[in-house]
Amino acid sequence: MVQVDGKVFSDPVPGGIASDGIYNPRSRFYLEGNLSKPIQYEFSFQQTYDSVGLLDAYLNFNYDPAFQVRIGRYKTPFTYEWYRIHIWDLLAPERSLFATNYEGQRRFGAMIWGTAAENRVEYAVGTFNTQRNGYQPFHNLQDMMAFVNLKPFYNEDRGFALRDLQFGGSVNAGYENQPTAPTALRTNNAPTAAAFGDSGAVNFASLPFLAFTPGVTEHGSRALWEVHSAWYYGGLTLLGAYEGGSESYATATGSRSRIPLSGWFAQAGYLITGETIRDRTLVDPIHPFDLRPGRVGFGAFEPTARYSEMTLDQRVFTEGLADPKLWTNQARLVDVGVNWYINKFVKIYFDWEHAMFATPVTTGKGGVTQSNDLFWIRSQLYF
């Protein structure tokens, strides 16, 4: 899989935050197979902006689809957007604000998961190292995560409107004592340890709205939850989730604070060229793009829209974890776009993203903004 972004910001800062340009957010190479029929493996690697590293490395024991065991490093089961929807199947180029910043991310762990009741129930329960996207355990404690997704009408006749209605929830709980990840909360970039002001591309390609003060660590209890729903009908996709809970942090002097946070999003998309889906999966256009005589086709088109919001309690400022003169504790995003599926393997996103902040945030080099418009084209190859 390869993704290439072209980004144009309404108020760019040359050489600083939110700089216009062409970026490569992800290039991935997957190795998947079976050691025996029930024992599956995956090793995958990813280049993202400025780094190259291990993505997944796990064994999956699939002797019964209703009770599988996965051991290694892989996607953790917290939030529907993160766990159930692959990055190449999204409606918008990136996930919503809460999932982008506080999703479970990839970690080393062990998980029991599967599908039961004739595919009507999907579940996962696991124990994982505590830092998002980390490669080392910072202490001997673990995060516990659990996910359930119900599809009560999955086996009804094709014409039944609620056949592909889904709903459920997930939780993430543990005790942390480690560097912050993410170090800065951003509008459209996955959690990373890259600090605000680093020279890496992540600080040019996305707009941070809150950066933790140097020396702040994740220290104390983590208790996050999410409830979600999804409905697929013909070419229609409707998604929504409400998320909440708390994260605990400590300043460089050791003073600890528990910070409540919450978020929600609602999103829709519709394939106007006649294709149908039962889930967010690869779309195979009825008429792939082709200009040769007798084979003319223009691919599939999917208009999309999303509203996303995330809020942290004011204690993130009053407890000295971040500077209120530079950052905000609430961000909102509106995304409107069209996805163009040239064929089954090539997808192009056209997206306008309007970011709004409760208070002005720094754009670097002395500038501030309370809103920003991003005009975004992402080309994607996945096969």
Coordinates of C-alpha atoms in Angstrom, one line a residue:
M1 CA 0.0 0.0 0.0
V2 CA 1.2 3.5 -0.9
Q3 CA -0.4 6.8 -0.1
V4 CA 0.7 10.2 -1.4
D5 CA -0.9 13.4 -0.2
G6 CA -1.1 16.9 -1.7
K7 CA -2.1 19.4 0.9
V8 CA -2.9 23.1 0.6
F9 CA -3.6 25.0 3.9
S10 CA -5.6 28.3 4.0
D11 CA -3.0 29.9 6.2
P12 CA 0.3 28.1 5.5
V13 CA 3.5 28.9 7.4
P14 CA 6.5 28.3 5.1
G15 CA 9.0 26.1 6.9
G16 CA 6.6 25.8 9.9
I17 CA 3.4 24.2 11.0
A18 CA 0.8 23.4 8.3
S19 CA 3.0 23.8 5.2
D20 CA 1.7 23.2 1.7
G21 CA 3.3 20.3 0.0
I22 CA 3.4 16.7 -1.1
Y23 CA 3.7 14.1 1.6
N24 CA 4.0 10.3 1.9
P25 CA 2.0 9.4 5.1
R26 CA 2.3 5.7 4.6
S27 CA 4.1 3.1 2.5
R28 CA 3.5 -0.5 3.6
F29 CA 4.7 -3.9 2.6
Y30 CA 2.8 -7.0 4.0
L31 CA 3.9 -10.6 4.3
E32 CA 1.0 -12.9 5.2
G33 CA 0.5 -16.6 5.1
N34 CA -0.1 -19.9 7.0
L35 CA 2.4 -22.1 8.9
S36 CA -0.3 -24.7 8.8
K37 CA -4.0 -24.3 7.8
P38 CA -5.1 -23.0 11.3
I39 CA -1.8 -21.1 12.2
Q40 CA -1.6 -17.7 10.4
Y41 CA 1.1 -15.1 10.4
E42 CA 1.7 -11.6 9.4
F43 CA 4.9 -9.5 9.2
S44 CA 4.5 -6.0 7.8
F45 CA 6.6 -2.9 7.6
Q46 CA 5.8 0.8 7.2
Q47 CA 7.4 4.0 6.2
T48 CA 5.6 7.0 7.6
Y49 CA 6.8 10.6 7.1
D50 CA 10.3 10.3 8.6
S51 CA 10.6 6.8 9.9
V52 CA 10.6 3.2 8.8
G53 CA 9.7 0.5 11.2
L54 CA 7.9 -2.7 12.1
L55 CA 4.1 -2.5 11.7
D56 CA 2.7 -5.9 12.5
A57 CA 4.3 -9.1 13.7
Y58 CA 2.0 -11.8 15.0
L59 CA 0.8 -15.4 15.0
N60 CA -3.0 -16.1 14.9
F61 CA -4.3 -19.5 15.9
N62 CA -7.6 -20.1 14.1
Y63 CA -8.8 -23.6 15.0
D64 CA -12.3 -22.2 15.4
P65 CA -13.5 -18.8 14.0
A66 CA -15.5 -18.2 17.2
F67 CA -12.4 -18.5 19.4
Q68 CA -9.1 -17.4 17.9
V69 CA -5.9 -16.4 19.8
R70 CA -3.5 -13.8 18.5
I71 CA 0.0 -13.1 19.9
G72 CA 2.4 -10.4 18.9
R73 CA 2.2 -6.8 17.7
Y74 CA -1.0 -5.8 15.9
K75 CA -4.1 -3.5 15.9
T76 CA -5.6 -3.3 19.3
P77 CA -9.4 -3.6 19.8
F78 CA -10.4 -0.1 20.9
T79 CA -12.7 2.1 18.8
Y80 CA -14.7 0.8 15.8
E81 CA -13.0 3.2 13.4
W82 CA -9.6 1.9 14.4
Y83 CA -10.1 -1.8 14.9
R84 CA -12.8 -2.5 12.3
I85 CA -12.0 -0.2 9.4
H86 CA -8.7 -0.5 7.6
I87 CA -6.9 2.7 6.7
W88 CA -7.5 2.1 3.0
D89 CA -11.2 1.7 3.4
L90 CA -12.0 5.0 5.2
L91 CA -14.6 7.5 4.0
A92 CA -12.3 10.5 4.8
P93 CA -8.5 10.3 4.4
E94 CA -8.0 10.0 8.1
R95 CA -10.1 9.0 11.1
S96 CA -12.1 11.3 13.5
L97 CA -10.5 13.4 16.1
F98 CA -10.9 11.1 19.1
A99 CA -9.8 8.0 17.2
T100 CA -6.9 9.8 15.6
N101 CA -5.5 10.9 19.0
Y102 CA -6.6 8.2 21.5
E103 CA -7.2 5.0 19.5
G104 CA -5.6 1.9 20.9
Q105 CA -3.0 1.9 18.1
R106 CA -0.6 -1.1 17.5
R107 CA 0.9 -2.8 20.6
F108 CA 2.5 -6.0 21.7
G109 CA 0.0 -8.3 23.4
A110 CA -2.2 -11.4 23.5
M111 CA -5.9 -11.4 22.5
I112 CA -8.8 -13.7 22.2
W113 CA -11.2 -12.8 19.4
G114 CA -13.7 -14.2 16.9
T115 CA -17.1 -14.2 15.4
A116 CA -20.1 -16.1 16.8
A117 CA -23.8 -16.7 16.4
E118 CA -23.5 -17.0 12.6
N119 CA -21.5 -13.8 12.2
R120 CA -23.9 -11.8 14.3
V121 CA -21.4 -11.2 17.1
E122 CA -17.8 -10.0 16.8
Y123 CA -15.7 -9.7 19.9
A124 CA -12.1 -9.2 21.1
V125 CA -10.5 -9.2 24.6
G126 CA -6.8 -8.7 25.2
T127 CA -3.9 -7.5 27.3
F128 CA -1.3 -5.2 25.9
N129 CA 1.7 -3.1 26.6
T130 CA 0.6 0.4 27.7
Q131 CA 2.1 2.9 25.3
R132 CA 0.4 3.5 21.9
N133 CA 2.5 2.4 19.0
G134 CA 5.3 1.6 21.3
Y135 CA 8.0 -1.1 21.0
Q136 CA 8.9 -1.5 24.6
P137 CA 7.2 -2.0 28.0
F138 CA 7.9 0.9 30.3
H139 CA 6.6 -1.0 33.3
N140 CA 5.3 -4.5 34.1
L141 CA 1.6 -3.5 34.0
Q142 CA -0.8 -4.0 31.1
D143 CA -3.7 -2.2 29.4
M144 CA -6.9 -4.3 29.1
M145 CA -9.0 -3.8 26.0
A146 CA -12.3 -5.3 25.0
F147 CA -14.5 -4.8 21.9
V148 CA -17.9 -6.1 20.9
N149 CA -19.9 -5.4 17.6
L150 CA -23.4 -6.8 17.2
K151 CA -25.1 -7.4 13.8
P152 CA -28.4 -8.8 14.8
F153 CA -30.0 -8.9 11.3
Y154 CA -26.9 -10.0 9.4
N155 CA -28.5 -13.2 8.0
E156 CA -31.8 -11.7 6.9
D157 CA -32.8 -11.5 3.3
R158 CA -31.0 -9.1 1.0
G159 CA -34.0 -6.7 0.8
F160 CA -34.2 -6.3 4.6
A161 CA -33.2 -2.7 5.2
L162 CA -31.5 -3.3 8.5
R163 CA -29.6 -6.4 7.5
D164 CA -26.2 -4.6 7.9
L165 CA -27.0 -2.5 10.9
Q166 CA -24.1 -2.7 13.5
F167 CA -23.7 -1.4 17.0
G168 CA -21.5 -2.0 20.0
G169 CA -18.7 -0.6 22.1
S170 CA -15.1 -0.9 23.4
V171 CA -13.1 -0.1 26.4
N172 CA -9.4 0.6 27.3
A173 CA -8.2 0.5 30.9
G174 CA -4.8 0.4 32.6
Y175 CA -2.2 2.2 34.7
E176 CA 0.5 4.2 32.9
N177 CA 4.0 5.4 33.6
Q178 CA 5.7 6.4 30.4
P179 CA 6.4 9.2 27.9
T180 CA 3.4 10.8 26.3
A181 CA 2.1 9.3 23.1
P182 CA 0.8 11.4 21.4
T183 CA 3.1 14.2 22.6
A184 CA 0.9 16.6 20.6
L185 CA -2.8 16.2 19.7
R186 CA -3.3 16.8 15.9
T187 CA -6.2 17.2 13.5
N188 CA -5.3 14.4 11.1
N189 CA -2.2 12.4 12.1
A190 CA -2.0 9.2 14.1
P191 CA -0.5 9.3 17.7
T192 CA 3.3 9.8 17.6
A193 CA 6.1 10.6 20.1
A194 CA 7.2 13.4 17.8
A195 CA 7.1 16.6 19.8
F196 CA 5.7 19.9 18.6
G197 CA 8.6 21.8 17.1
D198 CA 10.5 18.7 15.9
S199 CA 12.0 19.1 12.4
G200 CA 10.2 16.0 11.1
A201 CA 7.5 16.1 8.3
V202 CA 4.7 15.3 10.7
N203 CA 4.9 18.9 12.0
F204 CA 4.6 20.3 8.5
A205 CA 1.8 18.0 7.3
S206 CA -0.7 18.4 10.1
L207 CA -2.0 21.0 12.5
P208 CA -1.5 20.4 16.2
F209 CA -4.1 22.0 18.6
L210 CA -2.6 20.9 21.9
A211 CA 1.0 20.0 22.8
F212 CA 2.0 18.8 26.2
T213 CA 4.6 20.8 28.1
P214 CA 8.1 19.2 27.9
G215 CA 8.6 16.8 30.8
V216 CA 5.0 15.8 31.0
T217 CA 4.4 12.0 31.2
E218 CA 1.5 9.6 31.2
H219 CA 1.3 8.6 34.8
G220 CA -1.7 7.1 36.5
S221 CA -5.0 5.4 35.5
R222 CA -6.3 5.3 32.0
A223 CA -10.1 4.6 31.5
L224 CA -11.5 5.1 28.1
W225 CA -14.7 3.9 26.4
E226 CA -16.6 4.2 23.1
V227 CA -20.0 3.3 21.8
H228 CA -20.6 3.1 18.1
S229 CA -23.1 2.3 15.4
A230 CA -22.8 1.7 11.6
W231 CA -25.4 1.0 8.9
Y232 CA -24.7 -0.1 5.4
Y233 CA -27.5 -0.3 2.8
G234 CA -26.9 -0.5 -0.9
G235 CA -24.3 2.1 -1.6
L236 CA -24.9 4.0 1.7
T237 CA -22.6 4.2 4.7
L238 CA -23.6 5.8 8.0
L239 CA -21.1 5.8 10.9
G240 CA -21.2 7.4 14.3
A241 CA -19.6 7.1 17.7
Y242 CA -19.5 8.7 21.1
E243 CA -16.3 8.4 23.2
G244 CA -15.2 9.5 26.7
G245 CA -13.1 8.6 29.8
S246 CA -10.0 10.0 31.3
E247 CA -6.2 9.9 30.9
S248 CA -3.7 10.7 33.7
Y249 CA -0.6 12.8 33.3
A250 CA 2.2 14.1 35.5
T251 CA 4.3 17.3 35.2
A252 CA 8.1 17.3 35.3
T253 CA 7.9 18.0 39.0
G254 CA 5.8 14.9 39.6
S255 CA 2.4 16.5 40.2
R256 CA -0.3 14.1 38.8
S257 CA -3.7 15.0 37.2
R258 CA -6.6 13.0 35.8
I259 CA -7.9 14.7 32.7
P260 CA -11.5 13.9 31.6
L261 CA -11.9 13.9 27.8
S262 CA -14.7 13.2 25.3
G263 CA -15.5 13.2 21.6
W264 CA -18.0 12.2 19.0
F265 CA -18.4 12.0 15.2
A266 CA -21.1 11.4 12.6
Q267 CA -20.2 10.5 9.0
A268 CA -22.0 9.5 5.8
G269 CA -21.1 8.4 2.3
Y270 CA -23.0 7.1 -0.7
L271 CA -21.8 5.3 -3.9
I272 CA -23.7 7.2 -6.6
T273 CA -22.5 4.9 -9.4
G274 CA -24.5 1.8 -8.3
E275 CA -22.0 -0.2 -6.3
T276 CA -23.2 -1.9 -3.1
I277 CA -21.4 -2.7 0.1
R278 CA -22.1 -4.6 3.3
D279 CA -19.2 -3.1 5.3
R280 CA -16.2 -0.7 4.7
T281 CA -14.3 -2.9 2.3
L282 CA -12.5 -2.5 -1.0
V283 CA -14.9 -1.1 -3.6
D284 CA -14.8 -2.8 -7.0
P285 CA -16.3 -0.3 -9.6
I286 CA -19.0 -1.6 -11.9
H287 CA -17.2 0.3 -14.7
P288 CA -13.5 0.7 -13.9
F289 CA -11.8 3.8 -15.4
D290 CA -10.9 3.1 -19.0
L291 CA -10.8 5.3 -22.0
R292 CA -10.3 2.6 -24.7
P293 CA -13.1 2.3 -27.3
G294 CA -15.7 -0.2 -26.3
R295 CA -14.4 -0.3 -22.7
V296 CA -15.1 3.3 -21.6
G297 CA -15.7 3.7 -17.9
F298 CA -15.2 6.3 -15.2
G299 CA -14.9 4.3 -12.0
A300 CA -17.0 4.7 -8.9
F301 CA -17.8 7.9 -7.0
E302 CA -18.6 8.3 -3.3
P303 CA -19.5 11.8 -1.9
T304 CA -18.8 11.9 1.8
A305 CA -19.3 14.2 4.8
R306 CA -18.2 14.1 8.5
Y307 CA -18.5 16.2 11.7
S308 CA -16.0 15.4 14.4
E309 CA -15.4 16.9 17.8
M310 CA -13.0 16.4 20.8
T311 CA -12.7 18.1 24.2
L312 CA -10.3 17.9 27.1
D313 CA -11.1 19.2 30.5
Q314 CA -9.7 22.7 31.4
R315 CA -7.5 20.9 34.0
V316 CA -5.1 20.2 31.1
F317 CA -4.2 23.9 31.5
T318 CA -4.9 24.7 35.2
E319 CA -2.7 21.7 36.2
G320 CA 0.2 22.9 34.1
L321 CA 0.2 20.2 31.5
A322 CA -0.1 22.5 28.5
D323 CA 0.1 26.3 27.8
P324 CA -3.3 28.0 27.3
K325 CA -1.6 30.9 25.5
L326 CA -0.6 28.5 22.7
W327 CA -3.2 25.8 22.6
T328 CA -6.9 24.9 22.9
N329 CA -8.7 22.1 24.8
Q330 CA -11.4 21.7 22.1
A331 CA -11.2 21.0 18.4
R332 CA -13.9 20.5 15.8
L333 CA -13.6 19.3 12.2
V334 CA -15.9 19.3 9.2
D335 CA -14.9 17.2 6.2
V336 CA -16.6 17.2 2.9
G337 CA -15.3 15.3 -0.1
V338 CA -15.6 12.8 -2.9
N339 CA -13.8 9.5 -3.2
W340 CA -13.0 8.3 -6.7
Y341 CA -12.4 4.6 -7.1
I342 CA -10.5 4.3 -10.4
N343 CA -10.5 0.5 -10.1
K344 CA -10.4 -2.0 -7.2
F345 CA -6.8 -1.1 -6.4
V346 CA -6.5 2.7 -6.9
K347 CA -8.5 5.3 -4.9
I348 CA -8.3 9.1 -4.9
Y349 CA -9.7 11.2 -2.0
F350 CA -10.7 14.8 -2.6
D351 CA -11.4 16.4 0.8
W352 CA -12.0 19.9 2.2
E353 CA -11.4 19.9 5.9
H354 CA -12.4 22.9 8.1
A355 CA -10.8 22.9 11.5
M356 CA -12.2 25.1 14.3
F357 CA -10.6 25.7 17.7
A358 CA -12.3 27.0 20.9
T359 CA -9.4 29.4 21.5
P360 CA -6.6 30.4 19.1
V361 CA -3.6 28.0 18.6
T362 CA -0.1 28.8 17.6
T363 CA 0.9 28.2 14.0
G364 CA 4.6 28.7 14.8
K365 CA 6.9 31.7 14.1
G366 CA 4.6 34.0 16.0
G367 CA 1.3 33.3 14.2
V368 CA -2.0 32.1 15.7
T369 CA -5.3 30.9 14.2
Q370 CA -8.7 29.9 15.4
S371 CA -9.6 28.0 12.3
N372 CA -8.0 26.5 9.2
D373 CA -9.0 25.1 5.9
L374 CA -7.2 22.2 4.3
F375 CA -7.6 21.2 0.7
W376 CA -6.5 17.7 0.5
I377 CA -5.9 15.1 -2.3
R378 CA -4.8 11.7 -1.4
S379 CA -3.9 9.0 -4.0
Q380 CA -3.8 5.5 -2.8
L381 CA -2.6 2.2 -4.3
Y382 CA -3.4 -1.0 -2.4
F383 CA -3.2 -4.5 -3.7

